[in-house]
Structures are given as C-alpha cells and as structure tokens.
PDB file of N, CA and C in Angstrom:
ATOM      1  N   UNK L   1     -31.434  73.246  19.709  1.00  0.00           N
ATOM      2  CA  UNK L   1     -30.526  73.679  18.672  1.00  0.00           C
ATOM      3  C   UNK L   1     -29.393  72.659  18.537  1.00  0.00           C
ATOM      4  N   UNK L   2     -29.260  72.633  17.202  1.00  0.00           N
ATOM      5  CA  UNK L   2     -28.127  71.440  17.061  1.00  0.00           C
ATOM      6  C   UNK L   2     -26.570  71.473  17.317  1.00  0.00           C
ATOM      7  N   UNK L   3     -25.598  71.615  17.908  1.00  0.00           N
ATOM      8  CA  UNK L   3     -24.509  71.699  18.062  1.00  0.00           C
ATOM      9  C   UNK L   3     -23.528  70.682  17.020  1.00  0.00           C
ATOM     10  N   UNK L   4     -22.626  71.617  16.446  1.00  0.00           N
ATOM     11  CA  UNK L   4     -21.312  71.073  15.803  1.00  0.00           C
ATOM     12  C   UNK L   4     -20.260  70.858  16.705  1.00  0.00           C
ATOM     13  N   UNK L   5     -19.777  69.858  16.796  1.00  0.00           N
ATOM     14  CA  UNK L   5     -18.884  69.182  17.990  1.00  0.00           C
ATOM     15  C   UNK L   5     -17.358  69.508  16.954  1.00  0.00           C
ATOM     16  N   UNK L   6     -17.508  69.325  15.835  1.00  0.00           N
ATOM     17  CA  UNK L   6     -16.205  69.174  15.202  1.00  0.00           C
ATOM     18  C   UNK L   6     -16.233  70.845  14.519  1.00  0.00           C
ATOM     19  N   UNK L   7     -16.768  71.741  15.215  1.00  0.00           N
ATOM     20  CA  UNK L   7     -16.313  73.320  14.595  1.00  0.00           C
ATOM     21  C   UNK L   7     -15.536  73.978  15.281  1.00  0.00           C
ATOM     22  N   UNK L   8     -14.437  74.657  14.893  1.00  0.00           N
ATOM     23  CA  UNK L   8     -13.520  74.727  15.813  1.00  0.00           C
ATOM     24  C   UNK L   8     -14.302  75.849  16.910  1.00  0.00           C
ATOM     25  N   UNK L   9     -14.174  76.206  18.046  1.00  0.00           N
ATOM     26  CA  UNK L   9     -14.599  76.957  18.692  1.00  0.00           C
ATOM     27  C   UNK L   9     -14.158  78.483  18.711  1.00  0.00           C
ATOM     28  N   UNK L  10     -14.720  79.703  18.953  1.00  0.00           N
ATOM     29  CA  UNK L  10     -14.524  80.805  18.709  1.00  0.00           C
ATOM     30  C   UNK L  10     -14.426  81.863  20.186  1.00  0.00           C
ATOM     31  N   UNK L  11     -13.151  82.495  20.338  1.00  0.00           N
ATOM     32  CA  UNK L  11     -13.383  83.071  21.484  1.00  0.00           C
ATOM     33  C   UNK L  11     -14.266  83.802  21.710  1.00  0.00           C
ATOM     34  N   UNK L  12     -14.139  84.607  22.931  1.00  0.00           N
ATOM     35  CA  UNK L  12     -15.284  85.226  23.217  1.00  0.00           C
ATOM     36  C   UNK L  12     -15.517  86.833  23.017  1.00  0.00           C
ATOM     37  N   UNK L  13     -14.124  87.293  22.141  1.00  0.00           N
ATOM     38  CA  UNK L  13     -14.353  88.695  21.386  1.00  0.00           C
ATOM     39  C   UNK L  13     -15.052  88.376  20.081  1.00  0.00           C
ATOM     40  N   UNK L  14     -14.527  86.764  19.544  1.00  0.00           N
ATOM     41  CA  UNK L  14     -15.245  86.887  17.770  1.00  0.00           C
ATOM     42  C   UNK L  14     -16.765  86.715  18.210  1.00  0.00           C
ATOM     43  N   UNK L  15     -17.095  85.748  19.529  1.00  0.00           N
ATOM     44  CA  UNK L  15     -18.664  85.892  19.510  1.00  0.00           C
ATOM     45  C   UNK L  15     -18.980  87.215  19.853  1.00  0.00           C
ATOM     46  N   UNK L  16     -19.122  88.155  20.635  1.00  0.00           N
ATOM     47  CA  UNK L  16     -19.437  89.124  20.845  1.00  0.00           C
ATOM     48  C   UNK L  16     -19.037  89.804  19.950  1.00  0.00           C
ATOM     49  N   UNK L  17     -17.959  90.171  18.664  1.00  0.00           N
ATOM     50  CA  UNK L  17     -17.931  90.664  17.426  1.00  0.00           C
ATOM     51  C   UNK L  17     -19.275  89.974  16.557  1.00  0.00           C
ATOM     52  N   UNK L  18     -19.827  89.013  16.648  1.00  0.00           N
ATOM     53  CA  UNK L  18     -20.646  88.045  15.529  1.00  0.00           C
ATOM     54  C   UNK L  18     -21.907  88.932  16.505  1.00  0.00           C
ATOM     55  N   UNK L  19     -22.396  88.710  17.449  1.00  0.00           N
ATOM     56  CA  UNK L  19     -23.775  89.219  18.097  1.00  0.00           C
ATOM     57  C   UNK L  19     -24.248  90.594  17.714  1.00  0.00           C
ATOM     58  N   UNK L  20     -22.748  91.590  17.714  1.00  0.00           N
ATOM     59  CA  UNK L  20     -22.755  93.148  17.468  1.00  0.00           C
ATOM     60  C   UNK L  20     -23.123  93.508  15.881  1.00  0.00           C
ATOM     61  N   UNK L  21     -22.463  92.655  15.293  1.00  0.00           N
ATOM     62  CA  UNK L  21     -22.982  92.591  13.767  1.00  0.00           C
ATOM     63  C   UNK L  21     -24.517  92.058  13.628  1.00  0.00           C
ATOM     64  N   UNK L  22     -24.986  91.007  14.208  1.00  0.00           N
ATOM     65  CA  UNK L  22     -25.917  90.337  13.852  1.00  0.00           C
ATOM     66  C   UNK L  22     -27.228  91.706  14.498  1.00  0.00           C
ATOM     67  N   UNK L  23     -27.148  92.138  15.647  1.00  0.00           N
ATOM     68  CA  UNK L  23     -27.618  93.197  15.807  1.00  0.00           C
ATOM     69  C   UNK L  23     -27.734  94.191  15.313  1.00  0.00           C
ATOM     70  N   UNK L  24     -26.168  94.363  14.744  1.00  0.00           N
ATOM     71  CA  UNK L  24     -26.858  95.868  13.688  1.00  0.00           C
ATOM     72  C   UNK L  24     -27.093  95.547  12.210  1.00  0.00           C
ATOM     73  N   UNK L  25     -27.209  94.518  12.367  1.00  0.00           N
ATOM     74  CA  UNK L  25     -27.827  94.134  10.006  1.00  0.00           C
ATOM     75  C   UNK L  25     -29.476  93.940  10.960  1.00  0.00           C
ATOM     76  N   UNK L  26     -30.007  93.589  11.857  1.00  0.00           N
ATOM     77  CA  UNK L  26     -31.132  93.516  12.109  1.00  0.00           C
ATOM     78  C   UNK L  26     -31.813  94.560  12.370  1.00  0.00           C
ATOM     79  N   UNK L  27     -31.405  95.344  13.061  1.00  0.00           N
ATOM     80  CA  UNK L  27     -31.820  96.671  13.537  1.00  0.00           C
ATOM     81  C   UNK L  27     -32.179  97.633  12.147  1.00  0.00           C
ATOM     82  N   UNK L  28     -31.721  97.195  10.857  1.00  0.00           N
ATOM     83  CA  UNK L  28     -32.026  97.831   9.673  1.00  0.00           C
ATOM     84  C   UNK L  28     -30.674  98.787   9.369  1.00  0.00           C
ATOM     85  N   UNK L  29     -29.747  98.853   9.493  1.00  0.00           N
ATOM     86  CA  UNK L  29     -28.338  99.579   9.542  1.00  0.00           C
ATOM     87  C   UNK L  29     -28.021  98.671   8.690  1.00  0.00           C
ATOM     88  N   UNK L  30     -27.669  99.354   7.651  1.00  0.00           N
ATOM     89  CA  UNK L  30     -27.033  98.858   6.095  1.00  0.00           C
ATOM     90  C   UNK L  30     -25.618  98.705   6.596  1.00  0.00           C
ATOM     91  N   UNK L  31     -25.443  97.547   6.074  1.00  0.00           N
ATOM     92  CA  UNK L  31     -23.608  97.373   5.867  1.00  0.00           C
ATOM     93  C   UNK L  31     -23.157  98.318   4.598  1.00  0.00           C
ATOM     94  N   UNK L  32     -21.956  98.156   4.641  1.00  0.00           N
ATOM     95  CA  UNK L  32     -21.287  99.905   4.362  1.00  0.00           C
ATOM     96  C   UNK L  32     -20.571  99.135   2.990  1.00  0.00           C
ATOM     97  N   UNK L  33     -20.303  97.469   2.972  1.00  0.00           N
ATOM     98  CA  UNK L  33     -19.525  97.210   2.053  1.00  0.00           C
ATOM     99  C   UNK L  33     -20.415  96.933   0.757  1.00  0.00           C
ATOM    100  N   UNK L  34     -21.622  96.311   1.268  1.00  0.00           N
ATOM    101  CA  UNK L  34     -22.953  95.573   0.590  1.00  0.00           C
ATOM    102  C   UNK L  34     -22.968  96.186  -1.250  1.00  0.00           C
ATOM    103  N   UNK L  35     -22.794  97.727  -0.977  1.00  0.00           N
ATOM    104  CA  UNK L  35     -22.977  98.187  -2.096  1.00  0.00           C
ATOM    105  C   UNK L  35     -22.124  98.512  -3.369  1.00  0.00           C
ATOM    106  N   UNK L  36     -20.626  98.242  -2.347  1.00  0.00           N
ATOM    107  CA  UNK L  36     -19.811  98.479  -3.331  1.00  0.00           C
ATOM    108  C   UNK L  36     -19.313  97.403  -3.910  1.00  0.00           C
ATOM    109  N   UNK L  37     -19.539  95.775  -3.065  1.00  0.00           N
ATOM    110  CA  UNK L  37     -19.684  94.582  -3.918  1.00  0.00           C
ATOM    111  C   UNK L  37     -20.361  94.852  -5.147  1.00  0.00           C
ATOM    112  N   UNK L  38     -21.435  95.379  -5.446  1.00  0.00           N
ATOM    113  CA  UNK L  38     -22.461  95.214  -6.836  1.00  0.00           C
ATOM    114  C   UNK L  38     -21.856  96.074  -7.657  1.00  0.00           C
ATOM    115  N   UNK L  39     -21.516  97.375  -7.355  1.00  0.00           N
ATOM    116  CA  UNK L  39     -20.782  98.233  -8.414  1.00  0.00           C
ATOM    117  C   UNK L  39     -19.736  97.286  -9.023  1.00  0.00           C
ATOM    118  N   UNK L  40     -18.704  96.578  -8.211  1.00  0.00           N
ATOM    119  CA  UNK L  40     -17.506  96.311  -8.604  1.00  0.00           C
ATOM    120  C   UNK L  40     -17.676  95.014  -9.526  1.00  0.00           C
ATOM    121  N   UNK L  41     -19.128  93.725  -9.081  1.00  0.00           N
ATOM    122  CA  UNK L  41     -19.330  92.804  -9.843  1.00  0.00           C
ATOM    123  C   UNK L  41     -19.984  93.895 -11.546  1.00  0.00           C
ATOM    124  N   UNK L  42     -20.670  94.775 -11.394  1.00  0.00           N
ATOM    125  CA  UNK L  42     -21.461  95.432 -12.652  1.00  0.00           C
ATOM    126  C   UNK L  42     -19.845  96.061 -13.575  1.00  0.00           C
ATOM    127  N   UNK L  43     -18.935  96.688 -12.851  1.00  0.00           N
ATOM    128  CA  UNK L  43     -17.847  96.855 -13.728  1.00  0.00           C
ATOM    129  C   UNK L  43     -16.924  95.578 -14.232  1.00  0.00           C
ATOM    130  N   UNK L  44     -16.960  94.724 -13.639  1.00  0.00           N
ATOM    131  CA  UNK L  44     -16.321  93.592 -13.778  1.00  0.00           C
ATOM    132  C   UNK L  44     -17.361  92.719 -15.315  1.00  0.00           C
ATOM    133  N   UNK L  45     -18.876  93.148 -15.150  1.00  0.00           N
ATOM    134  CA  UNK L  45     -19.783  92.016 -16.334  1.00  0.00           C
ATOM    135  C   UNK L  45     -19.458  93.116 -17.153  1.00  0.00           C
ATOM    136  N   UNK L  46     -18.871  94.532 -17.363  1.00  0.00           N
ATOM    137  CA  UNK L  46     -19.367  95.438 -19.057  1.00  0.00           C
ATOM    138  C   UNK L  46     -17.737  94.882 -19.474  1.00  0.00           C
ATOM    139  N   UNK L  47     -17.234  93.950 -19.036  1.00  0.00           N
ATOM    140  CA  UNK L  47     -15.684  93.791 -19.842  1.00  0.00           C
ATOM    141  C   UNK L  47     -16.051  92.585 -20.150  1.00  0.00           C
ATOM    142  N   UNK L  48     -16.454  91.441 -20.006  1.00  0.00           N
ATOM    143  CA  UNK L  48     -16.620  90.337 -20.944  1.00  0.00           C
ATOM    144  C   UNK L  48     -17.523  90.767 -21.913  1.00  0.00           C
ATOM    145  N   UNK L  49     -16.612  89.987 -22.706  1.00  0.00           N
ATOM    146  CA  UNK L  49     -17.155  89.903 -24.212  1.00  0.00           C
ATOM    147  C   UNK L  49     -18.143  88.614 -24.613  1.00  0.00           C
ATOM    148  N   UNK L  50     -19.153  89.097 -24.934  1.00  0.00           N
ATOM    149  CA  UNK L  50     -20.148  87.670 -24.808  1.00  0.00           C
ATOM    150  C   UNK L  50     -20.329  87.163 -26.412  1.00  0.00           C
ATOM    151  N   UNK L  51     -20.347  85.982 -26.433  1.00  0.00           N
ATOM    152  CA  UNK L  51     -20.643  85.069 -27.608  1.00  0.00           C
ATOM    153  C   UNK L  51     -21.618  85.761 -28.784  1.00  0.00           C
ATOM    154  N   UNK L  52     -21.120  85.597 -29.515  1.00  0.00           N
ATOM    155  CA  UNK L  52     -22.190  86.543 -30.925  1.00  0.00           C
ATOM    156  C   UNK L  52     -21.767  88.232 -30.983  1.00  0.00           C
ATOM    157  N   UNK L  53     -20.997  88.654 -30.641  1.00  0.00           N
ATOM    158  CA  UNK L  53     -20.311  89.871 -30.457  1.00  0.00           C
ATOM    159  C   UNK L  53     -19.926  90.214 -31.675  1.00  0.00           C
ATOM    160  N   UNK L  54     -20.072  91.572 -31.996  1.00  0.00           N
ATOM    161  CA  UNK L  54     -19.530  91.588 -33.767  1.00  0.00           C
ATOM    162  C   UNK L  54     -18.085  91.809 -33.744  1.00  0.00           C
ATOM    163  N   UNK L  55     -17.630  90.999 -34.321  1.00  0.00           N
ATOM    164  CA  UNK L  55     -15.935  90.379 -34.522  1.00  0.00           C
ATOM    165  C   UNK L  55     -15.615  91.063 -36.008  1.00  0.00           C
ATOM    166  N   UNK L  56     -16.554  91.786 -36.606  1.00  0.00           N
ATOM    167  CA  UNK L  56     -16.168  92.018 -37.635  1.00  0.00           C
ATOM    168  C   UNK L  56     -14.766  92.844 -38.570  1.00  0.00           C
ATOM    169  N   UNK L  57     -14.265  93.552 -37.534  1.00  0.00           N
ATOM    170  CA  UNK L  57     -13.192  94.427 -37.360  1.00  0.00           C
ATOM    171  C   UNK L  57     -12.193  93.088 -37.004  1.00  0.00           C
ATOM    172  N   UNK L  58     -12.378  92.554 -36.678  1.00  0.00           N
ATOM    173  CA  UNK L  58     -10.851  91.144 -35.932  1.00  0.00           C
ATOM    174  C   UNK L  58     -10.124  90.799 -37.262  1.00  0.00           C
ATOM    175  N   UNK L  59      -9.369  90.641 -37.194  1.00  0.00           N
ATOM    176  CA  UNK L  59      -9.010  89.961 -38.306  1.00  0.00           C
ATOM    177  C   UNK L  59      -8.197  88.592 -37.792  1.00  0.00           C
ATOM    178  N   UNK L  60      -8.086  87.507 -38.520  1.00  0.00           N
ATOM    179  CA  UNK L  60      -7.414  86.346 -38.276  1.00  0.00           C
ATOM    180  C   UNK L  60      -5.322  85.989 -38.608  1.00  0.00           C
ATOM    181  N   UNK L  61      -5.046  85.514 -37.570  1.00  0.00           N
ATOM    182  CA  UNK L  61      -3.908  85.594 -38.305  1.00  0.00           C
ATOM    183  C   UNK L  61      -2.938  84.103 -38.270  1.00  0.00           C
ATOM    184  N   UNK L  62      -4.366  83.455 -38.870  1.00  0.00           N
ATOM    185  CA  UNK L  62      -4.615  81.572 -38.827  1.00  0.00           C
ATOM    186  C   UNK L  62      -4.595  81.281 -40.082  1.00  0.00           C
ATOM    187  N   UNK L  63      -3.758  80.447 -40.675  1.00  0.00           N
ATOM    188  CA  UNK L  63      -3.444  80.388 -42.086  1.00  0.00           C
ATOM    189  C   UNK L  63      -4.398  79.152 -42.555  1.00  0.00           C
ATOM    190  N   UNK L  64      -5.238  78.821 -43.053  1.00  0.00           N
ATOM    191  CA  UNK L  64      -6.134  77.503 -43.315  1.00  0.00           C
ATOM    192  C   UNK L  64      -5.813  76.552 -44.536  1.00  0.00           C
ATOM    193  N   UNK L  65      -5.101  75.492 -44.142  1.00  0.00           N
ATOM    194  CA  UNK L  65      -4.367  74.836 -45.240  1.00  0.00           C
ATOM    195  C   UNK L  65      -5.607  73.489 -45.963  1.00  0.00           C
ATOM    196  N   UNK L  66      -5.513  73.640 -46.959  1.00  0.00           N
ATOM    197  CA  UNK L  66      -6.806  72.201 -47.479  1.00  0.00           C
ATOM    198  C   UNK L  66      -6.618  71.049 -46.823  1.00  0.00           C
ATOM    199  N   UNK L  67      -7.725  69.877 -47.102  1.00  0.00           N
ATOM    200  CA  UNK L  67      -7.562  69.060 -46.529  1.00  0.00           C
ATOM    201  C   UNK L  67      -6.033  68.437 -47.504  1.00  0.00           C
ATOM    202  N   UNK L  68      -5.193  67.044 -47.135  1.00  0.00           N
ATOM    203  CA  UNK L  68      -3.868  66.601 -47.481  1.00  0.00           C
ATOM    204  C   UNK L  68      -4.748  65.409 -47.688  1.00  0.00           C
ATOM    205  N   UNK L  69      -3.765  64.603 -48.617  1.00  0.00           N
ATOM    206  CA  UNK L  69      -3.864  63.657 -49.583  1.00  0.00           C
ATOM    207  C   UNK L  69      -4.485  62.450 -48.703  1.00  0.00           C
ATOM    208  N   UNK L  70      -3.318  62.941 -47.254  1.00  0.00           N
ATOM    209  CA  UNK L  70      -3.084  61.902 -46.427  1.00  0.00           C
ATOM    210  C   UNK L  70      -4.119  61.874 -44.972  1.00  0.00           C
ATOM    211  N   UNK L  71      -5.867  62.688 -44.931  1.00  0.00           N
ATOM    212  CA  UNK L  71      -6.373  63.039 -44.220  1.00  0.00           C
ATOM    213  C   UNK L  71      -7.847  63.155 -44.229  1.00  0.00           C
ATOM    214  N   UNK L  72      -8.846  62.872 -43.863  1.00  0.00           N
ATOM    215  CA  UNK L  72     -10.047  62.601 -44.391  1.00  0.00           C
ATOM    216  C   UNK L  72     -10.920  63.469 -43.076  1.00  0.00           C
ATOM    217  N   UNK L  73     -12.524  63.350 -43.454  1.00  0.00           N
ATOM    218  CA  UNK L  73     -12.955  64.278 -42.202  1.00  0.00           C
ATOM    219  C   UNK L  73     -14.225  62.980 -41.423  1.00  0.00           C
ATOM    220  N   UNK L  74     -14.233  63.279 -40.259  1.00  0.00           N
ATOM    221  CA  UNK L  74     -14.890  62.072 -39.777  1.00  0.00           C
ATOM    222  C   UNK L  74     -16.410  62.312 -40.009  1.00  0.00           C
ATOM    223  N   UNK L  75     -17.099  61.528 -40.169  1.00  0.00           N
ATOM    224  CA  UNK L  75     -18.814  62.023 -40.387  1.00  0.00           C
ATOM    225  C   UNK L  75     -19.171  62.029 -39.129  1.00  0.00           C
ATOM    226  N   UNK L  76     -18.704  61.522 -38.222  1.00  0.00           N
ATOM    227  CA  UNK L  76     -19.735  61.364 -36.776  1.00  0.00           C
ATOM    228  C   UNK L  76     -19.217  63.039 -36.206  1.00  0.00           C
ATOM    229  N   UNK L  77     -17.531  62.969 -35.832  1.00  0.00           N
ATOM    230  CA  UNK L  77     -17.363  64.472 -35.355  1.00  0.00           C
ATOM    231  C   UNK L  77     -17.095  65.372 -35.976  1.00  0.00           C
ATOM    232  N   UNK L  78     -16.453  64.965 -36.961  1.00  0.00           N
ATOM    233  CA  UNK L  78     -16.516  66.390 -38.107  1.00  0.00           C
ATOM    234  C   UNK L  78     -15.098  66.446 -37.750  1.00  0.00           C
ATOM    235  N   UNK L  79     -14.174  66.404 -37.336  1.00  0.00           N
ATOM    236  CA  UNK L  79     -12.751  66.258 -37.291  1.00  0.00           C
ATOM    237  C   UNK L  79     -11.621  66.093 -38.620  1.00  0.00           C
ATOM    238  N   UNK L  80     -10.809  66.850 -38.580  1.00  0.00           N
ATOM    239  CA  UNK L  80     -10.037  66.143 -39.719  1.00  0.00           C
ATOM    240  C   UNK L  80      -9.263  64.981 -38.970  1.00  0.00           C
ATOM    241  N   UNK L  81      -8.571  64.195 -39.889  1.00  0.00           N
ATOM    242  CA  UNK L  81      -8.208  62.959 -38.716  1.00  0.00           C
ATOM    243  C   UNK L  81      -7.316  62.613 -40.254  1.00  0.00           C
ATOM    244  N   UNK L  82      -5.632  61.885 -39.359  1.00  0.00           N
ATOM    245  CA  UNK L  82      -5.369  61.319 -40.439  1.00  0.00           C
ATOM    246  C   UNK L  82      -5.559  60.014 -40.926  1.00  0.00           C
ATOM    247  N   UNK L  83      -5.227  59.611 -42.176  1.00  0.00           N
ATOM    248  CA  UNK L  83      -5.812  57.986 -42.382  1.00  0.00           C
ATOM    249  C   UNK L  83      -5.566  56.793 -41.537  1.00  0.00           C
ATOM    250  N   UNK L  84      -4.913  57.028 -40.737  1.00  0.00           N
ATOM    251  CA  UNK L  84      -4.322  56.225 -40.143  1.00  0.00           C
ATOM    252  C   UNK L  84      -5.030  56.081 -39.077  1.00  0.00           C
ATOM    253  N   UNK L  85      -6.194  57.191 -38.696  1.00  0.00           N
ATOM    254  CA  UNK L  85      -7.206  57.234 -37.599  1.00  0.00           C
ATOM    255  C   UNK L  85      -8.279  56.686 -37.825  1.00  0.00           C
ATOM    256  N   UNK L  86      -8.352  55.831 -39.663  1.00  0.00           N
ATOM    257  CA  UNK L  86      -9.591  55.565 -39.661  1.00  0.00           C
ATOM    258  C   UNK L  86      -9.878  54.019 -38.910  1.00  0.00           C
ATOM    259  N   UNK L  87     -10.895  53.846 -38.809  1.00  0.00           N
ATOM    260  CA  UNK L  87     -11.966  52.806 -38.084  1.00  0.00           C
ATOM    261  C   UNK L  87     -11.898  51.165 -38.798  1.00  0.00           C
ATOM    262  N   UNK L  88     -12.355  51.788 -40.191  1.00  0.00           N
ATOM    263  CA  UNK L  88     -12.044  50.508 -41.108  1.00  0.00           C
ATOM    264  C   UNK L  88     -11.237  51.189 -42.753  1.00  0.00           C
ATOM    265  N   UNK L  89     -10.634  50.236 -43.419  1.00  0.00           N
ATOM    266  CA  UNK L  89     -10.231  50.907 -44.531  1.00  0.00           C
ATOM    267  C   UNK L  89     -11.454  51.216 -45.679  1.00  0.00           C
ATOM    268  N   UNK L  90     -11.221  52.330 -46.020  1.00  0.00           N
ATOM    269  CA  UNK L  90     -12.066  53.306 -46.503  1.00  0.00           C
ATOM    270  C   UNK L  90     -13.495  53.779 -45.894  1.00  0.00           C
ATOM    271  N   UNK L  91     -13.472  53.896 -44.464  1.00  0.00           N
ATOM    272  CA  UNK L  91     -14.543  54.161 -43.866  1.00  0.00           C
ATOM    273  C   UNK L  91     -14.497  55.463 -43.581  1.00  0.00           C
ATOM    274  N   UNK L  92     -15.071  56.299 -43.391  1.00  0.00           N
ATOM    275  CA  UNK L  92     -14.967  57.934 -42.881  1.00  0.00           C
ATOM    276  C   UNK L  92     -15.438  58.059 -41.485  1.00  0.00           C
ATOM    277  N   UNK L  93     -15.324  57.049 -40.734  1.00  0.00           N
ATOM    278  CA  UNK L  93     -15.428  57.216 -39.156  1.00  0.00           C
ATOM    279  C   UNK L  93     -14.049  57.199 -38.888  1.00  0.00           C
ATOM    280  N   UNK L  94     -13.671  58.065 -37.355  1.00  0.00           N
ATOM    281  CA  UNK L  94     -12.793  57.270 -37.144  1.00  0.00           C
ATOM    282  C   UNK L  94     -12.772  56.745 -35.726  1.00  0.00           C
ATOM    283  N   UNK L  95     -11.155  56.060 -35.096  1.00  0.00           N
ATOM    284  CA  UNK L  95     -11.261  55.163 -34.268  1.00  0.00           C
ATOM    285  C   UNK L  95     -11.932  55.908 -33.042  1.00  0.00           C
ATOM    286  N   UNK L  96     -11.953  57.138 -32.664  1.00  0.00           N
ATOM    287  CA  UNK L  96     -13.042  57.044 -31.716  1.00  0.00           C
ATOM    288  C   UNK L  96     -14.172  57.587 -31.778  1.00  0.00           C
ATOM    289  N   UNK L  97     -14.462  57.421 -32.849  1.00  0.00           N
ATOM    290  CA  UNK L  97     -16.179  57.451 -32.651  1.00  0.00           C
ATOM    291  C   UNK L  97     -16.491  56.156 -33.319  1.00  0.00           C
ATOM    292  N   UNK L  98     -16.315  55.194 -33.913  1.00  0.00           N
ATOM    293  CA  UNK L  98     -15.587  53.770 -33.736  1.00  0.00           C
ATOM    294  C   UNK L  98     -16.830  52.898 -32.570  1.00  0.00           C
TER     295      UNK L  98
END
C-alpha cells in the first residue's frame, strides 16, 4: 500500500472514528444524512428557472433606442459599435474582429 508522506497525520481517536464509520456503511447501516442531501439538492433544482421558460407575463423595463447616425452593426459579431470602431473606412467589421 502506498503511503503519503506529506498528509498530515491523524490521531488515534479520528482513526478509530474513520474504522467505526467505515464498518458501519459496510455492514449495510445506512447513513442517516445520505438522504436528506437529495431532498435538499431536489428542492434546491424546482427553483431555477431554466432557459426557454415562458417569460410571457415579464415585462421589460429596457427602453430600445435605434441605431445613431454615429454607429453601425458589425457583420462578423453582430454588435453595435461606434464608427470609430470600424476596421477600415466604410467597412462594417470592426477593430476586433479585424
């Protein structure tokens, strides 16, 4: 058996605490906490809200202004970007996708 030289060492109540456990999860004696981990992860997954969820009731309260005189949209990311971001003059990339 391989020994860890650099683990700290454990007295000799936590080993004999570690043997008494390891004996009774073997012996077939259910741990007592085992089950109430899963309840508490199953109440914890019915509260996220998962992607594609009907949002239809939400309402927004994000005002969406047009694109400006001074602002173009990039073809590679789809970004609005202002002119000043572009790549070359009159190009619709901009400098980083460039």
């Amino acid at each position: 058996m391989a020994t860890d030289y650099d683990a700290s060492r454990k007295t000799e109540d936590e080993q004999k605490e570690e043997s008494l456990e390891a004996r009774r999860l073997t012996s077939g004696e259910q741990d007592k906490t085992s089950g109430q981990v899963d309840v508490d992860e199953t109440e914890l997954a019915e509260s996220y809200e998962l992607p594609g969820a009907d949002l239809s009731s939400e309402t927004l309260s994000i005002e969406v202004t047009p694109e400006q005189a001074d602002e173009f949209v990039c073809q590679s990311c789809f970004l609005v970007q202002h002119t000043s971001r572009r790549s070359a003059p009159g190009s619709m990339i901009c400098n980083d996708c460039d």
